Amino acid sequence: MSADNIKKLRLYEDTFNSSAMTDENSLAAALLTQPDVLSPVITHLSGQEDKRFPLSFLTEGMGATKYINDVEYDYPVMGRMNKALECLAQSGTGANHTRIKLTFNERWFVRQYIIEAPDGTQLRIMDDPTPVANGYEYSCQLVASDGAAVAGDAFENKLFVQLYAPAAMSGSRGNESHWVAPSKMRNQISLIRKSYAYEGNMPDRVVNFEFNVGGRSTNLWYDFEEYQHMLRWKEETEYALWYSQYNRDANGLIHLKDDNGKPITLGSGVFEQIPNVDTYSELTTAKIKSVVRDALYGATDAQQMNIVLFTGIGGMEEFDNAMKSEIVSGTYIKNTDPSSFISGSGSNLQLGGYFTSYQHIDGHTITVRHLPLFDHGAKAMNSDRHPVTGLPLESYRMCFLDMSTYDGEANVQYISRKGRELIRFAVAGATVPPGFGVNALRATDVDGSSVHFMKECGVAIRRATNCLLLDCVKS
């Protein structure tokens, strides 16, 4: 279809709300109340949550949660609803934990959130942005605990993405949200928050579109917006489990402070805990055999060996190509008689199908699991592109996690404190958000209300030496 025809068929341009509040004006700006649009339907394809957020599902969702009493914990080890923004200008180097001013052309990033550059450098947005001539200026602080500086122009013309919002363990304030039309190892948990607000009688606001909210049809805008916030909350939690970076220095001090001056604890996510890191340009079975053997050699006391390869669409294709190339080479079997060892149907293997598992010669079985965050998450948005497919290189990242059981405990565990797994509350004003009951008392005199999510979370890999990372460096 030509570009001209696409323009003719498009009813309106895609928009997003960049303000802290949802009100009737923002609805009108999104063109959701047009009376002349007949029988409109918006289908929100969110996918099953256990597929979109597999680490949360395989740990917290499967009951593999470890409760602790303190913020820090020790454990034994062996051996689009988002977008990237270009930084237009930088002022400061961040030396000795000082602030850096970054300018972006849109007010998309939110105070308290962690933003990340393509090289993995993370900063926390410390204040609300200030309007400037060419956009919005953000006051940020480097997450790194060593107080090292960056070059004065290190971030200019670089794409930044927003990950999640860490906060102090007590006394923290809520943030805001936008919408779119885990020898001994020591780690610590993070407290992350998400807030959204509305004004007036938004929960009762009816629009002419019918929304599909988790399989239920509704024309209430608030139901659809709340559904978006819930999905974003789950996605931000998943970000924290994978990408979070430990922020205590060698003396145990935390230099990143909340608005109230209290320290913000950030624990090591999955990527930072894994010591085995390698690269590839084109995946082969020889590469898989060597890196898996290096990481898992001697790990023979697992009650059930269960190696899960988390990757994106690009990584899945590389894995499948490696398996099929091995068959064609005739290393294991004649290509004319594959039925002697290839079995199964559907997505396991069939004509035109693809490989989703591999049995290593050492006895370890590797199962491929798709991680959509690598394809469409915040990190994928500012990732370099694969020169052949055009997919983000983040989509080719491969994380081999040992999901086995040792001594009766899961190797990968979700960490939280009792009673702090998830706290959801409302600050009621003139109206009370749906689901929070009706009471004559109010917390504020504002004609509106806000809803807040808060949870303490972390991830512990008891045998991180049994895991490995493979990054694609094809250029």
mmCIF file of N, CA and C in Angstrom, residues 186-303:
data_model
loop_
_atom_site.group_PDB
_atom_site.id
_atom_site.type_symbol
_atom_site.label_atom_id
_atom_site.label_comp_id
_atom_site.label_asym_id
_atom_site.label_seq_id
_atom_site.Cartn_x
_atom_site.Cartn_y
_atom_site.Cartn_z
ATOM 1 N N ARG A 186 26.463 -10.070 48.258
ATOM 2 C CA ARG A 186 25.592 -9.125 48.948
ATOM 3 C C ARG A 186 24.889 -8.252 47.919
ATOM 4 N N ASN A 187 23.601 -8.154 48.088
ATOM 5 C CA ASN A 187 22.796 -7.339 47.193
ATOM 6 C C ASN A 187 21.797 -6.559 48.032
ATOM 7 N N GLN A 188 20.960 -5.792 47.409
ATOM 8 C CA GLN A 188 19.938 -5.046 48.134
ATOM 9 C C GLN A 188 18.709 -4.915 47.255
ATOM 10 N N ILE A 189 17.589 -4.710 47.887
ATOM 11 C CA ILE A 189 16.358 -4.558 47.141
ATOM 12 C C ILE A 189 16.125 -3.090 46.818
ATOM 13 N N SER A 190 15.312 -2.839 45.836
ATOM 14 C CA SER A 190 14.947 -1.486 45.445
ATOM 15 C C SER A 190 13.468 -1.280 45.720
ATOM 16 N N LEU A 191 13.128 -0.056 46.022
ATOM 17 C CA LEU A 191 11.719 0.300 46.110
ATOM 18 C C LEU A 191 11.386 1.124 44.888
ATOM 19 N N ILE A 192 10.455 0.648 44.095
ATOM 20 C CA ILE A 192 10.062 1.372 42.905
ATOM 21 C C ILE A 192 8.620 1.829 43.040
ATOM 22 N N ARG A 193 8.332 2.945 42.398
ATOM 23 C CA ARG A 193 7.013 3.533 42.509
ATOM 24 C C ARG A 193 6.495 3.945 41.138
ATOM 25 N N LYS A 194 5.176 4.056 41.081
ATOM 26 C CA LYS A 194 4.519 4.602 39.891
ATOM 27 C C LYS A 194 3.228 5.254 40.355
ATOM 28 N N SER A 195 2.951 6.414 39.832
ATOM 29 C CA SER A 195 1.738 7.137 40.212
ATOM 30 C C SER A 195 1.043 7.673 38.974
ATOM 31 N N TYR A 196 -0.268 7.824 39.068
ATOM 32 C CA TYR A 196 -1.003 8.529 38.041
ATOM 33 C C TYR A 196 -2.167 9.264 38.680
ATOM 34 N N ALA A 197 -2.597 10.317 38.032
ATOM 35 C CA ALA A 197 -3.633 11.166 38.605
ATOM 36 C C ALA A 197 -4.659 11.534 37.555
ATOM 37 N N TYR A 198 -5.832 11.951 38.003
ATOM 38 C CA TYR A 198 -6.854 12.444 37.098
ATOM 39 C C TYR A 198 -7.592 13.581 37.768
ATOM 40 N N GLU A 199 -8.310 14.346 36.976
ATOM 41 C CA GLU A 199 -9.076 15.460 37.489
ATOM 42 C C GLU A 199 -10.550 15.293 37.150
ATOM 43 N N GLY A 200 -11.379 15.926 37.948
ATOM 44 C CA GLY A 200 -12.814 15.913 37.683
ATOM 45 C C GLY A 200 -13.425 14.536 37.784
ATOM 46 N N ASN A 201 -14.395 14.256 36.940
ATOM 47 C CA ASN A 201 -15.125 12.987 36.995
ATOM 48 C C ASN A 201 -14.655 12.015 35.924
ATOM 49 N N MET A 202 -13.346 11.965 35.714
ATOM 50 C CA MET A 202 -12.799 11.119 34.651
ATOM 51 C C MET A 202 -13.215 9.655 34.730
ATOM 52 N N PRO A 203 -13.370 9.028 35.938
ATOM 53 C CA PRO A 203 -13.783 7.617 35.955
ATOM 54 C C PRO A 203 -15.122 7.376 35.280
ATOM 55 N N ASP A 204 -15.955 8.439 35.167
ATOM 56 C CA ASP A 204 -17.262 8.276 34.546
ATOM 57 C C ASP A 204 -17.298 8.778 33.107
ATOM 58 N N ARG A 205 -16.179 9.232 32.605
ATOM 59 C CA ARG A 205 -16.130 9.806 31.270
ATOM 60 C C ARG A 205 -16.283 8.720 30.210
ATOM 61 N N VAL A 206 -17.282 8.858 29.355
ATOM 62 C CA VAL A 206 -17.546 7.894 28.293
ATOM 63 C C VAL A 206 -17.060 8.470 26.973
ATOM 64 N N VAL A 207 -16.375 7.657 26.172
ATOM 65 C CA VAL A 207 -15.911 8.084 24.852
ATOM 66 C C VAL A 207 -16.537 7.191 23.798
ATOM 67 N N ASN A 208 -16.381 7.578 22.554
ATOM 68 C CA ASN A 208 -17.058 6.875 21.470
ATOM 69 C C ASN A 208 -16.318 5.625 21.001
ATOM 70 N N PHE A 209 -15.170 5.374 21.567
ATOM 71 C CA PHE A 209 -14.430 4.161 21.225
ATOM 72 C C PHE A 209 -14.749 3.064 22.222
ATOM 73 N N GLU A 210 -14.745 1.851 21.743
ATOM 74 C CA GLU A 210 -14.927 0.710 22.629
ATOM 75 C C GLU A 210 -13.567 0.062 22.837
ATOM 76 N N PHE A 211 -13.137 -0.073 24.108
ATOM 77 C CA PHE A 211 -11.827 -0.612 24.430
ATOM 78 C C PHE A 211 -11.933 -2.071 24.861
ATOM 79 N N ASN A 212 -10.904 -2.835 24.517
ATOM 80 C CA ASN A 212 -10.796 -4.209 25.001
ATOM 81 C C ASN A 212 -9.810 -4.203 26.150
ATOM 82 N N VAL A 213 -10.297 -4.324 27.369
ATOM 83 C CA VAL A 213 -9.458 -4.270 28.559
ATOM 84 C C VAL A 213 -9.391 -5.658 29.180
ATOM 85 N N GLY A 214 -8.321 -6.382 28.866
ATOM 86 C CA GLY A 214 -8.168 -7.732 29.408
ATOM 87 C C GLY A 214 -9.295 -8.663 29.025
ATOM 88 N N GLY A 215 -9.827 -8.517 27.817
ATOM 89 C CA GLY A 215 -10.917 -9.369 27.363
ATOM 90 C C GLY A 215 -12.291 -8.829 27.683
ATOM 91 N N ARG A 216 -12.380 -7.677 28.341
ATOM 92 C CA ARG A 216 -13.665 -7.078 28.706
ATOM 93 C C ARG A 216 -13.852 -5.797 27.914
ATOM 94 N N SER A 217 -15.026 -5.628 27.324
ATOM 95 C CA SER A 217 -15.301 -4.434 26.534
ATOM 96 C C SER A 217 -15.830 -3.320 27.417
ATOM 97 N N THR A 218 -15.351 -2.110 27.169
ATOM 98 C CA THR A 218 -15.818 -0.942 27.915
ATOM 99 C C THR A 218 -15.622 0.298 27.068
ATOM 100 N N ASN A 219 -16.457 1.298 27.305
ATOM 101 C CA ASN A 219 -16.243 2.583 26.662
ATOM 102 C C ASN A 219 -15.899 3.650 27.688
ATOM 103 N N LEU A 220 -15.532 3.241 28.900
ATOM 104 C CA LEU A 220 -15.045 4.162 29.917
ATOM 105 C C LEU A 220 -13.554 4.397 29.707
ATOM 106 N N TRP A 221 -13.180 5.659 29.486
ATOM 107 C CA TRP A 221 -11.776 5.957 29.245
ATOM 108 C C TRP A 221 -10.893 5.546 30.424
ATOM 109 N N TYR A 222 -11.359 5.753 31.669
ATOM 110 C CA TYR A 222 -10.542 5.469 32.847
ATOM 111 C C TYR A 222 -10.136 4.000 32.900
ATOM 112 N N ASP A 223 -11.056 3.095 32.526
ATOM 113 C CA ASP A 223 -10.726 1.665 32.533
ATOM 114 C C ASP A 223 -9.548 1.372 31.612
ATOM 115 N N PHE A 224 -9.590 2.005 30.417
ATOM 116 C CA PHE A 224 -8.516 1.762 29.454
ATOM 117 C C PHE A 224 -7.207 2.387 29.914
ATOM 118 N N GLU A 225 -7.281 3.601 30.450
ATOM 119 C CA GLU A 225 -6.064 4.258 30.934
ATOM 120 C C GLU A 225 -5.456 3.485 32.100
ATOM 121 N N GLU A 226 -6.308 3.014 33.030
ATOM 122 C CA GLU A 226 -5.814 2.249 34.178
ATOM 123 C C GLU A 226 -5.145 0.960 33.721
ATOM 124 N N TYR A 227 -5.706 0.351 32.675
ATOM 125 C CA TYR A 227 -5.123 -0.869 32.122
ATOM 126 C C TYR A 227 -3.729 -0.582 31.569
ATOM 127 N N GLN A 228 -3.561 0.567 30.880
ATOM 128 C CA GLN A 228 -2.245 0.945 30.378
ATOM 129 C C GLN A 228 -1.248 1.131 31.523
ATOM 130 N N HIS A 229 -1.692 1.797 32.588
ATOM 131 C CA HIS A 229 -0.810 2.028 33.735
ATOM 132 C C HIS A 229 -0.390 0.703 34.380
ATOM 133 N N MET A 230 -1.327 -0.248 34.474
ATOM 134 C CA MET A 230 -1.008 -1.546 35.063
ATOM 135 C C MET A 230 0.040 -2.283 34.228
ATOM 136 N N LEU A 231 -0.129 -2.242 32.906
ATOM 137 C CA LEU A 231 0.841 -2.906 32.038
ATOM 138 C C LEU A 231 2.207 -2.235 32.110
ATOM 139 N N ARG A 232 2.209 -0.890 32.154
ATOM 140 C CA ARG A 232 3.475 -0.174 32.281
ATOM 141 C C ARG A 232 4.152 -0.497 33.616
ATOM 142 N N TRP A 233 3.353 -0.630 34.688
ATOM 143 C CA TRP A 233 3.900 -0.970 36.002
ATOM 144 C C TRP A 233 4.584 -2.330 35.966
ATOM 145 N N LYS A 234 3.938 -3.311 35.344
ATOM 146 C CA LYS A 234 4.526 -4.642 35.229
ATOM 147 C C LYS A 234 5.809 -4.582 34.405
ATOM 148 N N GLU A 235 5.797 -3.765 33.344
ATOM 149 C CA GLU A 235 6.983 -3.647 32.493
ATOM 150 C C GLU A 235 8.136 -2.985 33.245
ATOM 151 N N GLU A 236 7.840 -1.958 34.032
ATOM 152 C CA GLU A 236 8.885 -1.276 34.794
ATOM 153 C C GLU A 236 9.476 -2.188 35.864
ATOM 154 N N THR A 237 8.637 -3.034 36.477
ATOM 155 C CA THR A 237 9.140 -4.018 37.443
ATOM 156 C C THR A 237 10.098 -4.992 36.769
ATOM 157 N N GLU A 238 9.733 -5.413 35.557
ATOM 158 C CA GLU A 238 10.591 -6.326 34.799
ATOM 159 C C GLU A 238 11.921 -5.649 34.454
ATOM 160 N N TYR A 239 11.877 -4.348 34.085
ATOM 161 C CA TYR A 239 13.112 -3.597 33.839
ATOM 162 C C TYR A 239 14.031 -3.661 35.052
ATOM 163 N N ALA A 240 13.467 -3.397 36.240
ATOM 164 C CA ALA A 240 14.260 -3.365 37.470
ATOM 165 C C ALA A 240 14.943 -4.705 37.714
ATOM 166 N N LEU A 241 14.252 -5.815 37.450
ATOM 167 C CA LEU A 241 14.833 -7.141 37.684
ATOM 168 C C LEU A 241 15.988 -7.434 36.732
ATOM 169 N N TRP A 242 15.914 -6.929 35.504
ATOM 170 C CA TRP A 242 16.965 -7.205 34.521
ATOM 171 C C TRP A 242 18.087 -6.163 34.547
ATOM 172 N N TYR A 243 17.731 -4.876 34.569
ATOM 173 C CA TYR A 243 18.700 -3.816 34.278
ATOM 174 C C TYR A 243 19.234 -3.051 35.494
ATOM 175 N N SER A 244 18.662 -3.227 36.670
ATOM 176 C CA SER A 244 19.058 -2.419 37.827
ATOM 177 C C SER A 244 20.556 -2.564 38.123
ATOM 178 N N GLN A 245 21.189 -1.440 38.562
ATOM 179 C CA GLN A 245 22.630 -1.413 38.842
ATOM 180 C C GLN A 245 22.876 -1.047 40.305
ATOM 181 N N TYR A 246 23.684 -1.846 40.998
ATOM 182 C CA TYR A 246 24.004 -1.674 42.416
ATOM 183 C C TYR A 246 24.679 -0.325 42.644
ATOM 184 N N ASN A 247 24.257 0.394 43.704
ATOM 185 C CA ASN A 247 24.759 1.764 43.852
ATOM 186 C C ASN A 247 25.390 2.098 45.200
ATOM 187 N N ARG A 248 25.845 1.107 45.979
ATOM 188 C CA ARG A 248 26.652 1.410 47.173
ATOM 189 C C ARG A 248 28.129 1.448 46.776
ATOM 190 N N ASP A 249 28.856 2.428 47.323
ATOM 191 C CA ASP A 249 30.276 2.491 47.004
ATOM 192 C C ASP A 249 31.066 1.540 47.897
ATOM 193 N N ALA A 250 32.410 1.577 47.802
ATOM 194 C CA ALA A 250 33.261 0.639 48.554
ATOM 195 C C ALA A 250 33.097 0.789 50.062
ATOM 196 N N ASN A 251 32.634 1.946 50.512
ATOM 197 C CA ASN A 251 32.426 2.180 51.938
ATOM 198 C C ASN A 251 30.988 1.920 52.366
ATOM 199 N N GLY A 252 30.182 1.405 51.470
ATOM 200 C CA GLY A 252 28.796 1.110 51.792
ATOM 201 C C GLY A 252 27.880 2.311 51.753
ATOM 202 N N LEU A 253 28.355 3.427 51.183
ATOM 203 C CA LEU A 253 27.553 4.641 51.152
ATOM 204 C C LEU A 253 26.761 4.734 49.852
ATOM 205 N N ILE A 254 25.580 5.331 49.961
ATOM 206 C CA ILE A 254 24.732 5.577 48.802
ATOM 207 C C ILE A 254 24.665 7.080 48.575
ATOM 208 N N HIS A 255 25.075 7.524 47.417
ATOM 209 C CA HIS A 255 25.120 8.952 47.124
ATOM 210 C C HIS A 255 23.880 9.448 46.394
ATOM 211 N N LEU A 256 23.043 8.537 45.921
ATOM 212 C CA LEU A 256 21.819 8.915 45.230
ATOM 213 C C LEU A 256 20.721 9.135 46.270
ATOM 214 N N LYS A 257 20.194 10.353 46.336
ATOM 215 C CA LYS A 257 19.219 10.709 47.369
ATOM 216 C C LYS A 257 17.878 11.077 46.754
ATOM 217 N N ASP A 258 16.813 10.806 47.497
ATOM 218 C CA ASP A 258 15.461 11.147 47.087
ATOM 219 C C ASP A 258 15.190 12.615 47.374
ATOM 220 N N ASP A 259 13.993 13.080 47.029
ATOM 221 C CA ASP A 259 13.627 14.467 47.283
ATOM 222 C C ASP A 259 13.727 14.819 48.760
ATOM 223 N N ASN A 260 13.508 13.831 49.637
ATOM 224 C CA ASN A 260 13.534 14.070 51.082
ATOM 225 C C ASN A 260 14.925 13.913 51.688
ATOM 226 N N GLY A 261 15.957 13.713 50.857
ATOM 227 C CA GLY A 261 17.328 13.579 51.340
ATOM 228 C C GLY A 261 17.711 12.182 51.786
ATOM 229 N N LYS A 262 16.778 11.233 51.711
ATOM 230 C CA LYS A 262 17.078 9.857 52.136
ATOM 231 C C LYS A 262 17.666 9.055 50.975
ATOM 232 N N PRO A 263 18.537 8.066 51.292
ATOM 233 C CA PRO A 263 19.212 7.307 50.224
ATOM 234 C C PRO A 263 18.255 6.429 49.437
ATOM 235 N N ILE A 264 18.539 6.304 48.155
ATOM 236 C CA ILE A 264 17.777 5.429 47.268
ATOM 237 C C ILE A 264 18.605 4.178 47.014
ATOM 238 N N THR A 265 18.127 3.032 47.467
ATOM 239 C CA THR A 265 18.867 1.784 47.277
ATOM 240 C C THR A 265 18.514 1.160 45.934
ATOM 241 N N LEU A 266 19.550 0.785 45.200
ATOM 242 C CA LEU A 266 19.383 0.076 43.944
ATOM 243 C C LEU A 266 20.176 -1.222 44.011
ATOM 244 N N GLY A 267 19.510 -2.328 43.756
ATOM 245 C CA GLY A 267 20.176 -3.630 43.787
ATOM 246 C C GLY A 267 20.641 -4.052 42.417
ATOM 247 N N SER A 268 21.516 -5.033 42.376
ATOM 248 C CA SER A 268 21.987 -5.563 41.093
ATOM 249 C C SER A 268 20.894 -6.391 40.438
ATOM 250 N N GLY A 269 20.614 -6.074 39.178
ATOM 251 C CA GLY A 269 19.693 -6.884 38.409
ATOM 252 C C GLY A 269 20.407 -8.096 37.842
ATOM 253 N N VAL A 270 19.711 -8.828 37.018
ATOM 254 C CA VAL A 270 20.253 -10.066 36.451
ATOM 255 C C VAL A 270 21.555 -9.821 35.706
ATOM 256 N N PHE A 271 21.573 -8.829 34.801
ATOM 257 C CA PHE A 271 22.743 -8.626 33.955
ATOM 258 C C PHE A 271 24.002 -8.311 34.765
ATOM 259 N N GLU A 272 23.875 -7.490 35.809
ATOM 260 C CA GLU A 272 25.036 -7.100 36.597
ATOM 261 C C GLU A 272 25.548 -8.240 37.477
ATOM 262 N N GLN A 273 24.713 -9.223 37.781
ATOM 263 C CA GLN A 273 25.119 -10.333 38.649
ATOM 264 C C GLN A 273 25.872 -11.435 37.905
ATOM 265 N N ILE A 274 25.723 -11.490 36.589
ATOM 266 C CA ILE A 274 26.334 -12.579 35.817
ATOM 267 C C ILE A 274 27.786 -12.245 35.473
ATOM 268 N N PRO A 275 28.743 -13.071 35.907
ATOM 269 C CA PRO A 275 30.159 -12.783 35.650
ATOM 270 C C PRO A 275 30.646 -13.259 34.282
ATOM 271 N N ASN A 276 29.943 -14.205 33.677
ATOM 272 C CA ASN A 276 30.363 -14.772 32.401
ATOM 273 C C ASN A 276 29.746 -13.980 31.254
ATOM 274 N N VAL A 277 30.553 -13.185 30.580
ATOM 275 C CA VAL A 277 30.064 -12.349 29.486
ATOM 276 C C VAL A 277 30.915 -12.588 28.244
ATOM 277 N N ASP A 278 30.278 -12.803 27.113
ATOM 278 C CA ASP A 278 30.987 -13.049 25.862
ATOM 279 C C ASP A 278 30.214 -12.376 24.736
ATOM 280 N N THR A 279 30.772 -12.383 23.551
ATOM 281 C CA THR A 279 30.129 -11.778 22.396
ATOM 282 C C THR A 279 30.106 -12.758 21.236
ATOM 283 N N TYR A 280 29.272 -12.455 20.256
ATOM 284 C CA TYR A 280 29.224 -13.240 19.019
ATOM 285 C C TYR A 280 28.780 -12.322 17.896
ATOM 286 N N SER A 281 29.147 -12.682 16.682
ATOM 287 C CA SER A 281 28.647 -11.953 15.525
ATOM 288 C C SER A 281 27.653 -12.813 14.764
ATOM 289 N N GLU A 282 27.948 -14.096 14.652
ATOM 290 C CA GLU A 282 27.009 -15.061 14.063
ATOM 291 C C GLU A 282 27.066 -16.322 14.910
ATOM 292 N N LEU A 283 25.948 -16.687 15.476
ATOM 293 C CA LEU A 283 25.909 -17.797 16.428
ATOM 294 C C LEU A 283 26.117 -19.140 15.736
ATOM 295 N N THR A 284 26.926 -19.986 16.352
ATOM 296 C CA THR A 284 27.146 -21.354 15.881
ATOM 297 C C THR A 284 26.988 -22.306 17.049
ATOM 298 N N THR A 285 26.777 -23.585 16.743
ATOM 299 C CA THR A 285 26.673 -24.571 17.820
ATOM 300 C C THR A 285 28.006 -24.707 18.547
ATOM 301 N N ALA A 286 29.113 -24.492 17.843
ATOM 302 C CA ALA A 286 30.427 -24.545 18.488
ATOM 303 C C ALA A 286 30.526 -23.471 19.564
ATOM 304 N N LYS A 287 29.990 -22.285 19.254
ATOM 305 C CA LYS A 287 29.997 -21.198 20.234
ATOM 306 C C LYS A 287 29.135 -21.555 21.432
ATOM 307 N N ILE A 288 27.957 -22.094 21.160
ATOM 308 C CA ILE A 288 27.065 -22.489 22.253
ATOM 309 C C ILE A 288 27.730 -23.533 23.132
ATOM 310 N N LYS A 289 28.335 -24.542 22.507
ATOM 311 C CA LYS A 289 28.978 -25.602 23.283
ATOM 312 C C LYS A 289 30.098 -25.068 24.154
ATOM 313 N N SER A 290 30.900 -24.167 23.622
ATOM 314 C CA SER A 290 32.054 -23.677 24.380
ATOM 315 C C SER A 290 31.632 -22.780 25.534
ATOM 316 N N VAL A 291 30.732 -21.834 25.288
ATOM 317 C CA VAL A 291 30.361 -20.917 26.360
ATOM 318 C C VAL A 291 29.537 -21.607 27.431
ATOM 319 N N VAL A 292 28.660 -22.518 27.031
ATOM 320 C CA VAL A 292 27.860 -23.241 28.022
ATOM 321 C C VAL A 292 28.739 -24.139 28.863
ATOM 322 N N ARG A 293 29.720 -24.795 28.244
ATOM 323 C CA ARG A 293 30.621 -25.655 29.018
ATOM 324 C C ARG A 293 31.450 -24.838 29.995
ATOM 325 N N ASP A 294 31.944 -23.680 29.545
ATOM 326 C CA ASP A 294 32.720 -22.814 30.438
ATOM 327 C C ASP A 294 31.910 -22.409 31.656
ATOM 328 N N ALA A 295 30.630 -22.110 31.450
ATOM 329 C CA ALA A 295 29.786 -21.621 32.536
ATOM 330 C C ALA A 295 29.267 -22.730 33.430
ATOM 331 N N LEU A 296 28.965 -23.897 32.858
ATOM 332 C CA LEU A 296 28.270 -24.937 33.617
ATOM 333 C C LEU A 296 29.123 -26.141 33.973
ATOM 334 N N TYR A 297 30.384 -26.137 33.562
ATOM 335 C CA TYR A 297 31.236 -27.298 33.864
ATOM 336 C C TYR A 297 31.341 -27.503 35.371
ATOM 337 N N GLY A 298 31.014 -28.696 35.834
ATOM 338 C CA GLY A 298 31.105 -29.020 37.254
ATOM 339 C C GLY A 298 29.820 -28.794 38.011
ATOM 340 N N ALA A 299 28.815 -28.198 37.381
ATOM 341 C CA ALA A 299 27.533 -27.979 38.063
ATOM 342 C C ALA A 299 26.693 -29.246 37.956
ATOM 343 N N THR A 300 27.032 -30.227 38.769
ATOM 344 C CA THR A 300 26.399 -31.538 38.655
ATOM 345 C C THR A 300 25.457 -31.859 39.800
ATOM 346 N N ASP A 301 25.306 -30.938 40.787
ATOM 347 C CA ASP A 301 24.483 -31.263 41.946
ATOM 348 C C ASP A 301 23.093 -30.661 41.876
ATOM 349 N N ALA A 302 22.710 -30.147 40.721
ATOM 350 C CA ALA A 302 21.356 -29.632 40.587
ATOM 351 C C ALA A 302 20.371 -30.789 40.570
ATOM 352 N N GLN A 303 19.252 -30.607 41.268
ATOM 353 C CA GLN A 303 18.246 -31.652 41.277
ATOM 354 C C GLN A 303 17.585 -31.783 39.912
#
